mmCIF file of C-alpha atoms in Angstrom:
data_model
loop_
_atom_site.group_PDB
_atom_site.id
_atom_site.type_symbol
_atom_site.label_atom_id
_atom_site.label_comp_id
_atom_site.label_asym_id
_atom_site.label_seq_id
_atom_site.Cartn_x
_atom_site.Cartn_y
_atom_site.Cartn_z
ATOM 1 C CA UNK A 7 64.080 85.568 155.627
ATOM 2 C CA UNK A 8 65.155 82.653 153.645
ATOM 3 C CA UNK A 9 68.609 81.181 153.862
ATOM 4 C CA UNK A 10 68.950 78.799 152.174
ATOM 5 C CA UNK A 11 72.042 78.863 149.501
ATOM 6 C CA UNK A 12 70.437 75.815 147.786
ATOM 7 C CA UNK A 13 71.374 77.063 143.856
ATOM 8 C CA UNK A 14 68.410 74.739 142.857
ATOM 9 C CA UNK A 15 64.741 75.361 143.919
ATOM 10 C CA UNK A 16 64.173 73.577 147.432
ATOM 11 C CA UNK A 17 60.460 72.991 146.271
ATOM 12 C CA UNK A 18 61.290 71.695 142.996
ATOM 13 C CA UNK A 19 60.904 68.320 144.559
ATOM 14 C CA UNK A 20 57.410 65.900 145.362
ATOM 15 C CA UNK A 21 56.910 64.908 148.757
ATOM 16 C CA UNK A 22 54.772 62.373 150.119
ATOM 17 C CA UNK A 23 51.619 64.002 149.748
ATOM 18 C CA UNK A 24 52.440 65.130 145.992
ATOM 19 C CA UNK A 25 53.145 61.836 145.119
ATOM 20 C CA UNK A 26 49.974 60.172 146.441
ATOM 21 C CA UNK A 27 48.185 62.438 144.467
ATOM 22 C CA UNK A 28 49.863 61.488 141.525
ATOM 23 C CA UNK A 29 49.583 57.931 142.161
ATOM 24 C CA UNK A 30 45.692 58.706 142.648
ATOM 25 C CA UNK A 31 45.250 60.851 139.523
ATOM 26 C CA UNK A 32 46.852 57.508 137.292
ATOM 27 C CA UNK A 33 44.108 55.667 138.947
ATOM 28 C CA UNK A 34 41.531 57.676 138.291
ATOM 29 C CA UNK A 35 42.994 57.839 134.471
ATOM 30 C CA UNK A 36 43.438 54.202 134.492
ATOM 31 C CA UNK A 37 39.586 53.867 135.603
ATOM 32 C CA UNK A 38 38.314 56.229 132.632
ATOM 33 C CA UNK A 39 40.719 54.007 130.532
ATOM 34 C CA UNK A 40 39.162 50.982 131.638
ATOM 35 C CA UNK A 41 35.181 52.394 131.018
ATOM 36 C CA UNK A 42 36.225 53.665 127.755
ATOM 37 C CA UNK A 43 36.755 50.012 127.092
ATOM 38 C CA UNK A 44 33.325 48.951 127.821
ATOM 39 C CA UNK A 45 34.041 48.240 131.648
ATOM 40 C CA UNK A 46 31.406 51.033 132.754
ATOM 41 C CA UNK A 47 29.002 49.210 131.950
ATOM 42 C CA UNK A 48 29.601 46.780 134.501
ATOM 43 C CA UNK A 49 28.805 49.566 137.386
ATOM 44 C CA UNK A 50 28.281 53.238 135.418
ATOM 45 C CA UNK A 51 27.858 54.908 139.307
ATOM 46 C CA UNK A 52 31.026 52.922 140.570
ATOM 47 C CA UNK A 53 33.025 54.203 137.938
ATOM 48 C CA UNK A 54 31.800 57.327 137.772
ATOM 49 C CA UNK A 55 32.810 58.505 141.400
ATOM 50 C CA UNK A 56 35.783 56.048 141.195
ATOM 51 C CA UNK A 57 37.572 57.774 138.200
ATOM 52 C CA UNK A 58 36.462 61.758 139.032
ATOM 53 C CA UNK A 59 36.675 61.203 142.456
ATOM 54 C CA UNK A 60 40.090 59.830 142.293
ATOM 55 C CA UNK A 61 41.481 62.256 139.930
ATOM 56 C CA UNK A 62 39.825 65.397 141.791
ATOM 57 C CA UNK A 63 41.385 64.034 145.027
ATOM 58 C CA UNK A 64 44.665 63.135 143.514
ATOM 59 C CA UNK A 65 45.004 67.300 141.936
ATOM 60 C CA UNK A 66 43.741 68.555 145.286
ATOM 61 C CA UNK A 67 46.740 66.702 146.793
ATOM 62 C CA UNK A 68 48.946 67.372 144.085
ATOM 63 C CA UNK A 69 48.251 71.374 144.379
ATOM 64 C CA UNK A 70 49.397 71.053 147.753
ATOM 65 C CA UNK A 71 53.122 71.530 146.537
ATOM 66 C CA UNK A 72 51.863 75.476 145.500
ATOM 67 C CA UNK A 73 51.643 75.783 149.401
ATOM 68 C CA UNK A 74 55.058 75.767 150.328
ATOM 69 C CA UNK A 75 56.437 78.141 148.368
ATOM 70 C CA UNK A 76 56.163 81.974 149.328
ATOM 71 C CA UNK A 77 52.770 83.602 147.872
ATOM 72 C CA UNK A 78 53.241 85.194 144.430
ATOM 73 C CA UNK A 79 53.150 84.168 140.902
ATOM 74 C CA UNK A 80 55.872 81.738 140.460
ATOM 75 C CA UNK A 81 57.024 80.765 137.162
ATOM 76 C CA UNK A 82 60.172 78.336 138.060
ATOM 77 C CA UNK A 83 60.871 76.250 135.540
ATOM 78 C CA UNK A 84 57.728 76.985 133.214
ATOM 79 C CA UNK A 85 59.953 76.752 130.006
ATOM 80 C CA UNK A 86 61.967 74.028 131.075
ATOM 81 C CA UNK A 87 58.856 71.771 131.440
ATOM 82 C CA UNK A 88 57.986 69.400 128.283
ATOM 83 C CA UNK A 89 54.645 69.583 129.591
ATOM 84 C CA UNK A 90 54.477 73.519 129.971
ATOM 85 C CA UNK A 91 56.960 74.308 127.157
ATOM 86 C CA UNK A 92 55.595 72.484 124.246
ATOM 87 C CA UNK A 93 57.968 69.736 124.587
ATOM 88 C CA UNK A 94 57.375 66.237 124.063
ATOM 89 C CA UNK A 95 54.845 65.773 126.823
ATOM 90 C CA UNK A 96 52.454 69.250 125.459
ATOM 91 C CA UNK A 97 52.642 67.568 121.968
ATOM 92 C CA UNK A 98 51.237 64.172 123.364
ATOM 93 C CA UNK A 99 48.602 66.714 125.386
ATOM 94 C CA UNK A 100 47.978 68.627 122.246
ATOM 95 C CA UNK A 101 47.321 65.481 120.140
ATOM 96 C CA UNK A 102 45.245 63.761 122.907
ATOM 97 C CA UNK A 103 43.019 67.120 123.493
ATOM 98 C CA UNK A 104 42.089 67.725 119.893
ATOM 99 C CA UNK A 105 41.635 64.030 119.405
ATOM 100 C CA UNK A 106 39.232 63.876 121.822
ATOM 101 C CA UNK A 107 37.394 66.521 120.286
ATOM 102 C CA UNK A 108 37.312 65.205 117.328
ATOM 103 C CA UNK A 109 35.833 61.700 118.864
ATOM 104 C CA UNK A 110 33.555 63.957 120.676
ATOM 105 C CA UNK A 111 31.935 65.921 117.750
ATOM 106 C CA UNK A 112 31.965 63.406 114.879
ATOM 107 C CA UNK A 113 32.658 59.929 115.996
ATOM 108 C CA UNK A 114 30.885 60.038 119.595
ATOM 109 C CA UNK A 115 30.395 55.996 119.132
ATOM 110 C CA UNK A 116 34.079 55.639 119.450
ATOM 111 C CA UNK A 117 33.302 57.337 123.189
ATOM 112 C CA UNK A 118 30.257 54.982 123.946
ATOM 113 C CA UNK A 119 31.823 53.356 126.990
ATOM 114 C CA UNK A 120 33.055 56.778 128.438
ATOM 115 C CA UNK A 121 29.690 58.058 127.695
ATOM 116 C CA UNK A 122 28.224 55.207 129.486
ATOM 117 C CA UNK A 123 29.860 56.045 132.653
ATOM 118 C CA UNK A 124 28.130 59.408 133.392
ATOM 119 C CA UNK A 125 24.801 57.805 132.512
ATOM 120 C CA UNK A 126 23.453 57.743 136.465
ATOM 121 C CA UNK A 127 23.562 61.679 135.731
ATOM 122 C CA UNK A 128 21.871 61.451 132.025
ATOM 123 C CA UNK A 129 18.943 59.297 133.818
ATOM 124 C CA UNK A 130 18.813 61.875 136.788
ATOM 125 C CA UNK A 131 18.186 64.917 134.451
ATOM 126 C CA UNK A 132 16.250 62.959 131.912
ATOM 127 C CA UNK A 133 18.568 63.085 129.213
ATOM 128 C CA UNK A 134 17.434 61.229 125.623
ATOM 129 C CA UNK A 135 18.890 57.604 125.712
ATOM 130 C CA UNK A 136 22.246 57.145 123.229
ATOM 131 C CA UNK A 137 25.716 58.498 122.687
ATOM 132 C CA UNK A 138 24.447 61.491 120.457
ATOM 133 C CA UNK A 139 23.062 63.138 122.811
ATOM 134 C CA UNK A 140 24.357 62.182 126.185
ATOM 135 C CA UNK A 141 28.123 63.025 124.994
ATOM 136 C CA UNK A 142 27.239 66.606 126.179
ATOM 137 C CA UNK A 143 26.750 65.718 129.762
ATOM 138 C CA UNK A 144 29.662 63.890 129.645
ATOM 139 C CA UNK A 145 31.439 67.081 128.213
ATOM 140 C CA UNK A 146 29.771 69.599 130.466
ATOM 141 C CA UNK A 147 30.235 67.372 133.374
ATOM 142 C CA UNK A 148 34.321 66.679 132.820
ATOM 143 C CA UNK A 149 34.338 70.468 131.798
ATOM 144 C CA UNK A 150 32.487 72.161 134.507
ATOM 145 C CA UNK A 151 34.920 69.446 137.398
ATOM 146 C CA UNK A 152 37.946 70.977 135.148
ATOM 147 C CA UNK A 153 37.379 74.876 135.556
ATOM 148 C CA UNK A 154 36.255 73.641 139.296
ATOM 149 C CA UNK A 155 39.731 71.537 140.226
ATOM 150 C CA UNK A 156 41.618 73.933 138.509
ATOM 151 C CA UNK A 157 40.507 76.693 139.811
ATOM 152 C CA UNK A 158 41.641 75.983 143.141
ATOM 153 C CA UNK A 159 45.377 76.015 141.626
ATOM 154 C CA UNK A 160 44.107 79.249 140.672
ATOM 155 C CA UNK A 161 42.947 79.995 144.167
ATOM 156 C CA UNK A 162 46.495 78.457 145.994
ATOM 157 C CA UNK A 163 48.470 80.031 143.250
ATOM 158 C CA UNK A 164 46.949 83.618 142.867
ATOM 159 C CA UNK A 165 46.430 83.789 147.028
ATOM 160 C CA UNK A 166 48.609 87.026 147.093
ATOM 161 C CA UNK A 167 45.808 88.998 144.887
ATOM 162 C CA UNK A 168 42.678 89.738 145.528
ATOM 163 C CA UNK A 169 41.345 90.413 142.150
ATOM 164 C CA UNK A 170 42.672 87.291 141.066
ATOM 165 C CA UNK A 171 40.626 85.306 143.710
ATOM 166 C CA UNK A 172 37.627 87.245 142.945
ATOM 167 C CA UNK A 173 37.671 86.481 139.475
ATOM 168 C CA UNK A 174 38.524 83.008 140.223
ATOM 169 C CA UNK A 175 35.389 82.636 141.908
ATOM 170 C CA UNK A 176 33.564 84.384 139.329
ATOM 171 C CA UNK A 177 34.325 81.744 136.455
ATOM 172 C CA UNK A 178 33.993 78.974 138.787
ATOM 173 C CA UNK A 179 30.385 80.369 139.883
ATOM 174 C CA UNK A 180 29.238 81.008 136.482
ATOM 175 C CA UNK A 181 30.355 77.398 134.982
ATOM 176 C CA UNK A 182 29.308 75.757 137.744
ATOM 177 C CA UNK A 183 25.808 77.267 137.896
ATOM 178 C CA UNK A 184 24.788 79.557 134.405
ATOM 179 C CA UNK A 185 26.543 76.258 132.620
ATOM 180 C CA UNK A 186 25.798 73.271 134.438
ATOM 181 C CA UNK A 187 22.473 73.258 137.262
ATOM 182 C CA UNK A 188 20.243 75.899 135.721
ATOM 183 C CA UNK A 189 20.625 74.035 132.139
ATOM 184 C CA UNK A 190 19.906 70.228 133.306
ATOM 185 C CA UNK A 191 17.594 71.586 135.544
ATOM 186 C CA UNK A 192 15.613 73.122 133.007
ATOM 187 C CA UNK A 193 15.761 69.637 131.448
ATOM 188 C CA UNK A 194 14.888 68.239 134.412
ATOM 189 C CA UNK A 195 11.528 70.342 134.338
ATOM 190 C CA UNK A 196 11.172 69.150 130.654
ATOM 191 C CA UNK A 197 12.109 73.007 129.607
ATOM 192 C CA UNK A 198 14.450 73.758 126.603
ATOM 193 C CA UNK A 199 17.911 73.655 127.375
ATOM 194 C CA UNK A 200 19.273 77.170 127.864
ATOM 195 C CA UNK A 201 22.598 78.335 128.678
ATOM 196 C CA UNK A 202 21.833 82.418 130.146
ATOM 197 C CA UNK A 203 25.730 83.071 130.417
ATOM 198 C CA UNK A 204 25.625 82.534 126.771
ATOM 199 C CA UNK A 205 24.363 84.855 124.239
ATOM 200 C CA UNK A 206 24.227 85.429 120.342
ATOM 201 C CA UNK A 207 27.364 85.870 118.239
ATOM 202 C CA UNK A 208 29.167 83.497 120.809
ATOM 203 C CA UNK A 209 26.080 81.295 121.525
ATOM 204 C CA UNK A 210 25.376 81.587 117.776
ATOM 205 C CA UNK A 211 21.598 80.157 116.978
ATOM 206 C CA UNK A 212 20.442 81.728 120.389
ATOM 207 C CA UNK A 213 18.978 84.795 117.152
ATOM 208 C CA UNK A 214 18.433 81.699 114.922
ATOM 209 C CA UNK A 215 14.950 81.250 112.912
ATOM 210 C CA UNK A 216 15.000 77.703 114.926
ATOM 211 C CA UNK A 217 14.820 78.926 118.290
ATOM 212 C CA UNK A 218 11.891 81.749 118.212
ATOM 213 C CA UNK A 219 9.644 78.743 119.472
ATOM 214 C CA UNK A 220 11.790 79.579 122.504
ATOM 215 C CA UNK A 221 10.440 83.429 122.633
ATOM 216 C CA UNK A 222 7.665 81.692 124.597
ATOM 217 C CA UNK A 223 9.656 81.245 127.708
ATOM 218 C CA UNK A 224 11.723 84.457 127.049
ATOM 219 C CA UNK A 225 14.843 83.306 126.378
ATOM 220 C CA UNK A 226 15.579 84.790 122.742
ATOM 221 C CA UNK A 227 14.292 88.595 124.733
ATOM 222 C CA UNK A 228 16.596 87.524 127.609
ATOM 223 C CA UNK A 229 19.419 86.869 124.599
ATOM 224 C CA UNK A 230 18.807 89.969 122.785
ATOM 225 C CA UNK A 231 18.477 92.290 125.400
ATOM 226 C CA UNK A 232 21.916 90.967 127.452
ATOM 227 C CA UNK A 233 23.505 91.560 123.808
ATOM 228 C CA UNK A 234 22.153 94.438 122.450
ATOM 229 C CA UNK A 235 21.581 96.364 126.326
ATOM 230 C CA UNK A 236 23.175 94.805 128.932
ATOM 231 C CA UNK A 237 26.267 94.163 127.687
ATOM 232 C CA UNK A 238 27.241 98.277 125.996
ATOM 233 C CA UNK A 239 26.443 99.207 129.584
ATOM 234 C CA UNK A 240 28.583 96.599 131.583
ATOM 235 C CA UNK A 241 31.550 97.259 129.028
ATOM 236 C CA UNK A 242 31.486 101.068 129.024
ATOM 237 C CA UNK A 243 32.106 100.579 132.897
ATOM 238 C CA UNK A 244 34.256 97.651 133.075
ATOM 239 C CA UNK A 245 35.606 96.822 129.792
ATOM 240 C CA UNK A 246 35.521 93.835 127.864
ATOM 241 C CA UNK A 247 36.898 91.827 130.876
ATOM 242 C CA UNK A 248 33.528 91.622 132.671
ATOM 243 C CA UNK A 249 32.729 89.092 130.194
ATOM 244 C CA UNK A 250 35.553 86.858 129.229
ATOM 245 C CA UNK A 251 37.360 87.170 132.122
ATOM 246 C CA UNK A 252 34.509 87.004 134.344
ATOM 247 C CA UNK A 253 31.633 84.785 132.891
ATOM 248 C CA UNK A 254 32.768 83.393 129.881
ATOM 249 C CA UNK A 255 32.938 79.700 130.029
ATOM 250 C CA UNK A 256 35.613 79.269 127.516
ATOM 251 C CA UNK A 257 37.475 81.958 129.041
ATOM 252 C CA UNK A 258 36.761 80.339 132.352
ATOM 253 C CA UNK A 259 38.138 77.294 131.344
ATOM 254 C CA UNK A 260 40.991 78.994 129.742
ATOM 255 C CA UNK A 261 41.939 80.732 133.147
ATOM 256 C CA UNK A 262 41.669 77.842 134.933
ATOM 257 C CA UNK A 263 42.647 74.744 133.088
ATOM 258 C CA UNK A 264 44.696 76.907 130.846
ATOM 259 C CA UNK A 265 46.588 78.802 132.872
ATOM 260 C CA UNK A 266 49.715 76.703 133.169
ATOM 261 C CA UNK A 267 49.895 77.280 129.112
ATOM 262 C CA UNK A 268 48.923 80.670 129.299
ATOM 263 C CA UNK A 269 52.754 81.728 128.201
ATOM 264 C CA UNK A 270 52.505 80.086 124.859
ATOM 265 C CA UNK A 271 50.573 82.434 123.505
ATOM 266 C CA UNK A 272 51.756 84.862 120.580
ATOM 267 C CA UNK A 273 52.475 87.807 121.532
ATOM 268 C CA UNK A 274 54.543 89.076 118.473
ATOM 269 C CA UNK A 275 52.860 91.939 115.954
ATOM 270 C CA UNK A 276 52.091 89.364 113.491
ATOM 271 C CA UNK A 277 49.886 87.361 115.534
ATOM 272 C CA UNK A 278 48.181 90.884 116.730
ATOM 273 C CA UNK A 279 47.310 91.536 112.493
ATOM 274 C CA UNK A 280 45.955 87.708 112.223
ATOM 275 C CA UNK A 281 43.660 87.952 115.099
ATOM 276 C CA UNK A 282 42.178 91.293 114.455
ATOM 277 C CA UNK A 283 41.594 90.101 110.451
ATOM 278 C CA UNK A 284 40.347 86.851 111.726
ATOM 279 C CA UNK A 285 38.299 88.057 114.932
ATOM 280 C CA UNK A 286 35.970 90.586 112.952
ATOM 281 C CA UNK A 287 35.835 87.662 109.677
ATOM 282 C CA UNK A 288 34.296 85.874 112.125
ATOM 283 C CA UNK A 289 31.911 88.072 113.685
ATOM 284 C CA UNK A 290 30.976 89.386 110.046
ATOM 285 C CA UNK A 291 30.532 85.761 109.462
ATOM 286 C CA UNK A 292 28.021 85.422 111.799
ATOM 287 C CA UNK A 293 26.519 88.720 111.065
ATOM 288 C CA UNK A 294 25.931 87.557 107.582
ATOM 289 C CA UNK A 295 24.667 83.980 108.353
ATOM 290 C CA UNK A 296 22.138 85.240 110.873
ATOM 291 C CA UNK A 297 20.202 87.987 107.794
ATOM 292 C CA UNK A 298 20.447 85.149 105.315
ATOM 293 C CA UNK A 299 18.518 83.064 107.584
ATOM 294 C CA UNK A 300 15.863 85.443 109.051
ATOM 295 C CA UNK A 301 15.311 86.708 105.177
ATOM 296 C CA UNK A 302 15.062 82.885 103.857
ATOM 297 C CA UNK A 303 12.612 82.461 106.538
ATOM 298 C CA UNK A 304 10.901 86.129 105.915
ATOM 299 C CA UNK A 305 10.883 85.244 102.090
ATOM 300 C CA UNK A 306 9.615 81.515 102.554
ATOM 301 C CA UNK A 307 13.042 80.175 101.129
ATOM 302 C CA UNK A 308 11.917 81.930 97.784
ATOM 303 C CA UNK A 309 15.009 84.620 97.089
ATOM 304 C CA UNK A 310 17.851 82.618 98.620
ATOM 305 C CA UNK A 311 17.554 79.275 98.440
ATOM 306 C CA UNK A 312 19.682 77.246 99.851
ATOM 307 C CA UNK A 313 22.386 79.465 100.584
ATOM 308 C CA UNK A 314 21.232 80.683 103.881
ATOM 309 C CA UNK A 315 21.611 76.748 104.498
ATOM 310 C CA UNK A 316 25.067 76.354 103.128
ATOM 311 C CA UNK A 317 26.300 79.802 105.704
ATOM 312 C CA UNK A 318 24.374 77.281 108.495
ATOM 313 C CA UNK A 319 26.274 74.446 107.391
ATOM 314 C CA UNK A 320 29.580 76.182 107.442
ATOM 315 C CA UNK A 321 29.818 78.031 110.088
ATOM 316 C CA UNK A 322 28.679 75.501 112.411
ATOM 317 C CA UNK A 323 31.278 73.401 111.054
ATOM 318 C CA UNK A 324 34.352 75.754 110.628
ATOM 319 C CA UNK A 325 33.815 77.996 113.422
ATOM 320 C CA UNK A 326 31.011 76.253 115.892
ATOM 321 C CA UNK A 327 32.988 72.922 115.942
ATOM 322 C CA UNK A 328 36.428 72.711 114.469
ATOM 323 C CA UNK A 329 37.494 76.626 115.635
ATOM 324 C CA UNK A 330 35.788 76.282 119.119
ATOM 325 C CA UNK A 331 36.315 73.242 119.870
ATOM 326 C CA UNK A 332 38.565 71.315 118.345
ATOM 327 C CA UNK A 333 41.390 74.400 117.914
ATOM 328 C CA UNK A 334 40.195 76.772 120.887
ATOM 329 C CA UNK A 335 41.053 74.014 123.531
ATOM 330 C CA UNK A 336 43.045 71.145 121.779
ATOM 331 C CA UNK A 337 45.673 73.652 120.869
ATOM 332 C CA UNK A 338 46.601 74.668 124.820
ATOM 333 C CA UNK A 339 49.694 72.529 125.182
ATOM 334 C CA UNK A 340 50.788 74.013 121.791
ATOM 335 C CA UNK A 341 49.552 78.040 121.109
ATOM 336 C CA UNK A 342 48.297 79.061 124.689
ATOM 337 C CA UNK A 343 45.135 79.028 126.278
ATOM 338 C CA UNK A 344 43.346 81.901 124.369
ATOM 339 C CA UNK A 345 43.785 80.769 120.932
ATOM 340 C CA UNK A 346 39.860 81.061 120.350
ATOM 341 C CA UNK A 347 39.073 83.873 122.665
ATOM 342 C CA UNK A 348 41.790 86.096 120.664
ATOM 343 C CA UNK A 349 41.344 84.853 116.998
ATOM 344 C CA UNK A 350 37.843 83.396 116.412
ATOM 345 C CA UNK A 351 35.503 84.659 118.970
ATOM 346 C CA UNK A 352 33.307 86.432 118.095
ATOM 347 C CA UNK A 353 31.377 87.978 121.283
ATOM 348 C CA UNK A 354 34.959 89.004 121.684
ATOM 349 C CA UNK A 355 34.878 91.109 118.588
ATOM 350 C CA UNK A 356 31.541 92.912 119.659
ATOM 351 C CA UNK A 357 33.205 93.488 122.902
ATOM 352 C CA UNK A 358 36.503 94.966 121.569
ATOM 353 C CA UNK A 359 34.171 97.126 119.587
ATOM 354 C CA UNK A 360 32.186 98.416 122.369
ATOM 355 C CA UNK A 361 35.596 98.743 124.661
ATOM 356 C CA UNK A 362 37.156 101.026 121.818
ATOM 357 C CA UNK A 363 34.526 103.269 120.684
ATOM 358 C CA UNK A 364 32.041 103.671 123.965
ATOM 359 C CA UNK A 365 33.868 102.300 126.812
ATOM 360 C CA UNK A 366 36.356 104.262 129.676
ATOM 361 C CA UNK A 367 38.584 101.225 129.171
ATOM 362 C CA UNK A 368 40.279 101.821 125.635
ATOM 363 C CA UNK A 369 43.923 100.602 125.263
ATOM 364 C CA UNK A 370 45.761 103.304 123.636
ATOM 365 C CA UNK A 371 49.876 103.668 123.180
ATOM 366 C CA UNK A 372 51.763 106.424 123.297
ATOM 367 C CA UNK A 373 53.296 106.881 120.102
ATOM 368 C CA UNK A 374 56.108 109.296 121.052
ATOM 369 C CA UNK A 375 57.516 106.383 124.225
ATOM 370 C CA UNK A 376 56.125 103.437 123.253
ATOM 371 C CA UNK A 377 58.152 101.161 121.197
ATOM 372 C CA UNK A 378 55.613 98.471 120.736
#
């Protein structure tokens, strides 16, 4: 029994071990500062275990504070928090997120010296020399350590629930190893890149005309059959949850990294019309891009001409980089953490189809009680 008549929070305060793990976490900022500066290239290695490693350390500390308060979800103070309440401090997170996704996809030279740092791991897998490509193993490597960290706050924080911690594990399993070791391992054995967590409309030119030269190894079958087989079955007994709750690395990342903005998303009627007329745009989208380019290919480029192009062009722009990307995570601090899961995904739209007509897991209302 607790009695304390402290009217304020008696955890609402750092102690010692909190604060050395924020003092760590600057330094490990401080470090990536200093190697997106050039310094990296001074010591990549050094730098590289010197800036994660303090960071990681400094959260792990940090989280500590979760243990001493009672299990259960506790959301003291959540919109009181300019970080957590899209105050001054989510702005500045907001601006600095999609910034950095923006550097990322079309400026990556403006990253050189960060991407410099995680070049001991680039030469390891056998990753093509220069910022183009070697920005993605700095993304995947800073992405798959974020669901990772995180997602022991997840594990401290959800400790009451079992499902929670289950599913926690889940994501963390699937980034670390679907997104991370089988893909650079497959470079590593000078095979094509292949994500198998991924599949076509999410993973987009997975059904592409450019990757048949992949059927050789079976990963366009793998593809098709997960979407078209695989995944009716494991939603008619599970519901669309198996997937972007489960295995989905950008909902993984979303219930991980996200979580502490999870509140900030819309939850009014309005937003529910936007994101069912933008969710199935997209997917019809997609739909429409993928015929244009099988029959341009079929037809030798004779019927269409470059409009199965321009569909490319565009929706690998609009939805591939600047809805994804740029939107889907830069926008946490701001709209919540399932901004591109509810509005723009499209393996979500597939799934909500599947969950509503063939599933055991449609969400229904009753009309005659329910208000909403």
């Amino acid at each position: 029994m607790d009695a304390s008549l402290q009217l304020t929070s008696p955890t609402s305060r750092f102690g010692v071990t909190e604060r050395v793990g924020m003092a760590l976490v600057g330094v490990g900022v401080l470090l990536l500062m200093a190697a997106a500066f050039g310094a990296a290239s001074l010591s990549p290695g050094a730098f590289l275990l010197g800036s994660l490693g303090s960071i990681t350390a400094g959260a792990l500390l940090y989280f500590r504070r979760y243990l001493r308060k009672p299990a259960g979800i506790d959301n003291d103070g959540m919109w009181f928090s300019s970080a957590t309440a899209a105050g001054f401090v989510g702005w500045t997170l907001g601006v600095v997120f999609t910034g950095f996704y923006v550097l990322l996809y079309w400026w990556p030279a403006t990253l050189t010296g960060f991407v410099t740092m995680f070049g001991p791991i680039a030469d390891f897998i056998g990753y093509p020399e220069g910022v183009e490509s070697r920005r993605w193993v700095a993304y995947g490597t800073v992405y798959t350590l974020a669901v990772a960290v995180m997602g022991v706050r997840a594990f401290i924080k959800y400790r009451h629930n079992r499902y929670h911690l289950i599913r926690t594990a889940s994501v963390v399993f699937f980034q670390t190893i679907f997104a991370f070791v089988i893909p650079y391992t497959l470079v590593l054995l000078n095979q094509p890149e292949f994500y198998p967590h991924y599949f076509w409309p999410l993973k987009y030119d997975y059904l592409w005309p450019g990757a048949t030269n992949w059927l050789l190894t079976g990963m366009v079958v793998f593809g098709a059959l997960m979407i078209f087989v695989v995944t009716p079955l494991l939603t008619y007994f599970f519901g669309k949850r198996w997937y972007c709750s489960w295995v989905c690395g950008c909902g993984g990342l979303a219930e991980t990294a996200g979580d502490p903005f999870r509140h900030l998303s819309d939850i009014s009627v309005r937003a529910w019309r936007i994101e069912r007329w933008l969710v199935h745009g997209v997917l019809v989208f997609v739909v429409v891009t993928t015929l244009l380019l099988w029959i341009d290919v079929s037809t030798g480029g004779g019927v269409l001409g470059g409009l199965s192009q321009t569909f490319r062009s565009w929706y690998g722009f609009a939805i591939g980089l600047v809805f994804a990307g740029v939107v889907g995570v830069g926008f946490y601090p701001i709209m919540g953490s399932r901004v591109w899961c509810r509005f723009g995904c499209p393996m979500a739209a597939v799934l909500g189809l599947q969950q509503k007509f063939f599933s055991r897991f449609r969400i229904t209302t009753n009309g005659g009680q329910c208000i909403s």
